[in-house]
XYZ file of C-alpha atoms in Angstrom:
179
model
C -9.013 19.621 -28.625
C -12.715 19.862 -27.751
C -15.518 21.179 -29.813
C -18.925 22.328 -28.260
C -22.421 22.174 -29.631
C -25.254 23.917 -27.879
C -28.881 22.890 -28.036
C -32.003 24.303 -26.256
C -35.249 22.643 -25.036
C -38.208 23.563 -22.987
C -39.224 20.470 -20.797
C -41.127 19.834 -17.725
C -40.687 17.293 -14.896
C -41.007 16.596 -11.131
C -38.014 15.714 -9.209
C -39.062 13.126 -6.367
C -37.374 12.883 -3.137
C -35.314 16.195 -3.177
C -35.306 18.611 -0.297
C -37.158 21.408 -2.181
C -40.875 21.385 -1.623
C -41.148 23.353 -4.914
C -39.595 20.523 -6.924
C -40.852 17.319 -5.345
C -44.553 18.115 -4.928
C -47.288 16.604 -7.102
C -50.341 17.957 -8.794
C -52.687 16.178 -6.362
C -51.544 18.744 -3.537
C -48.962 16.667 -2.009
C -46.119 19.229 -1.306
C -46.179 22.905 -2.281
C -44.862 22.543 -5.589
C -45.232 19.973 -8.528
C -44.924 19.868 -12.360
C -42.473 22.769 -13.329
C -40.502 23.312 -16.367
C -37.168 24.889 -17.494
C -35.660 26.489 -20.549
C -32.794 23.837 -20.817
C -29.539 24.463 -22.497
C -27.653 21.483 -23.465
C -24.043 21.752 -24.127
C -22.428 18.667 -25.826
C -18.543 18.695 -25.738
C -16.844 16.272 -28.263
C -13.189 15.449 -28.381
C -10.930 12.958 -30.338
C -8.365 10.265 -30.111
C -5.685 10.452 -32.760
C -6.076 8.079 -35.593
C -3.065 7.298 -37.852
C -1.289 10.237 -36.045
C -3.965 12.956 -36.809
C -7.030 14.559 -35.182
C -8.487 16.551 -37.949
C -10.842 15.510 -40.675
C -10.136 16.121 -44.391
C -11.766 19.638 -43.988
C -9.467 20.436 -41.062
C -12.230 19.931 -38.413
C -12.487 17.604 -35.597
C -15.900 16.810 -37.012
C -18.561 18.583 -39.109
C -21.376 19.887 -36.940
C -23.645 18.943 -39.714
C -23.104 15.121 -38.752
C -24.941 16.040 -35.416
C -27.967 17.764 -36.856
C -29.656 14.213 -36.941
C -28.851 11.807 -33.878
C -27.898 14.180 -31.308
C -30.095 17.190 -32.289
C -33.103 14.537 -32.488
C -32.429 13.302 -29.058
C -32.117 16.606 -27.477
C -35.168 17.879 -29.526
C -37.296 15.109 -28.075
C -37.158 17.005 -24.726
C -38.598 20.043 -26.403
C -41.989 20.683 -24.933
C -42.139 17.280 -23.385
C -42.644 15.984 -19.964
C -39.678 13.729 -18.559
C -41.308 11.089 -16.233
C -39.478 8.831 -13.819
C -40.572 5.130 -14.302
C -40.853 4.706 -10.726
C -43.875 7.070 -10.397
C -46.999 5.585 -9.171
C -48.989 4.165 -12.094
C -51.971 6.259 -11.450
C -49.560 9.270 -11.856
C -48.047 7.775 -14.836
C -51.358 7.164 -16.485
C -52.365 10.746 -15.827
C -49.318 12.267 -17.521
C -49.747 9.965 -20.629
C -53.332 10.957 -20.812
C -52.686 14.639 -20.906
C -49.231 14.879 -22.520
C -48.562 13.298 -25.881
C -44.912 14.194 -25.588
C -43.132 12.105 -22.764
C -39.913 10.667 -22.123
C -39.932 7.877 -19.594
C -36.551 7.556 -17.858
C -34.918 5.014 -15.326
C -33.896 7.895 -13.146
C -35.572 11.009 -11.428
C -35.199 13.781 -13.943
C -32.924 16.038 -11.937
C -30.313 18.165 -13.890
C -27.687 15.687 -12.733
C -29.436 12.651 -13.973
C -30.438 14.377 -17.351
C -26.678 15.432 -17.864
C -25.596 11.820 -17.121
C -28.235 10.131 -19.316
C -27.698 12.480 -22.141
C -23.883 11.654 -22.061
C -24.814 8.129 -21.981
C -27.377 8.248 -25.068
C -25.067 10.656 -26.953
C -22.001 8.260 -26.537
C -24.326 5.534 -28.221
C -25.347 7.903 -31.014
C -21.709 8.908 -31.763
C -20.841 5.232 -31.655
C -23.550 4.445 -34.246
C -22.590 7.366 -36.297
C -20.805 6.508 -39.759
C -17.766 8.972 -40.157
C -16.445 9.144 -43.854
C -14.271 12.139 -44.105
C -11.099 10.980 -42.204
C -12.399 11.736 -38.869
C -10.257 10.585 -36.046
C -11.915 8.655 -33.050
C -14.500 11.162 -32.052
C -16.194 10.705 -28.582
C -18.353 12.643 -26.322
C -16.289 14.173 -23.502
C -18.869 15.708 -21.365
C -22.534 17.111 -21.393
C -23.664 20.139 -19.450
C -27.342 20.575 -18.702
C -28.157 24.281 -17.635
C -31.664 23.967 -15.788
C -31.711 27.733 -15.053
C -29.247 30.655 -16.063
C -27.682 30.267 -12.541
C -27.244 26.549 -12.261
C -26.156 23.457 -14.228
C -24.953 19.917 -13.931
C -22.062 18.530 -15.813
C -21.361 14.737 -16.518
C -17.823 13.731 -17.850
C -16.955 10.379 -19.427
C -15.726 9.169 -16.052
C -19.423 9.572 -14.771
C -20.525 6.904 -17.165
C -19.590 4.212 -14.545
C -22.629 5.544 -12.629
C -25.179 4.608 -15.585
C -27.144 1.469 -14.197
C -29.304 1.313 -17.094
C -29.387 0.683 -20.836
C -31.006 2.277 -23.827
C -34.084 0.081 -23.590
C -34.851 1.640 -20.306
C -35.749 4.940 -21.909
C -39.164 5.047 -23.620
C -39.940 7.986 -25.811
C -43.906 8.534 -26.643
C -44.936 8.352 -30.247
C -45.393 12.026 -30.473
C -41.584 12.563 -29.610
C -40.220 9.554 -31.983
């Protein structure tokens, strides 16, 4: 059984090295595009492995969504009205972004929808692992994350995709205004 929780965030980024000039350009005139934003929808799918022969908690749920109002919601909300910055950007560009944007998330990967789905799965998995469950819940885990970048396109990362995460939590830097 799977349950889904949906979150929204307005976020901006530049996606380097992509084919589209609109997405990879910079504000200094290189390329036709540059910083742009999206009204993201994050869909988080949770599942369970049976524990003591049962999958439901004492209330008949896989997990109470209230458990995720902190942790997962806080993580997704950190993207809201923030700039997602790839740590491989030139230092001059990073300095510029930090100077003019108080809300930034620096990531070890280019912030494409695919990478956002994958690192969200990675981080949410860590959040769930650290969550204390006290209502008879089974073994809850994040099954997948979908990041809708537009109404016509999304990326989905499944648990099997965690093998492609070549980073750790310390590789993500959330600015003070986000934290």
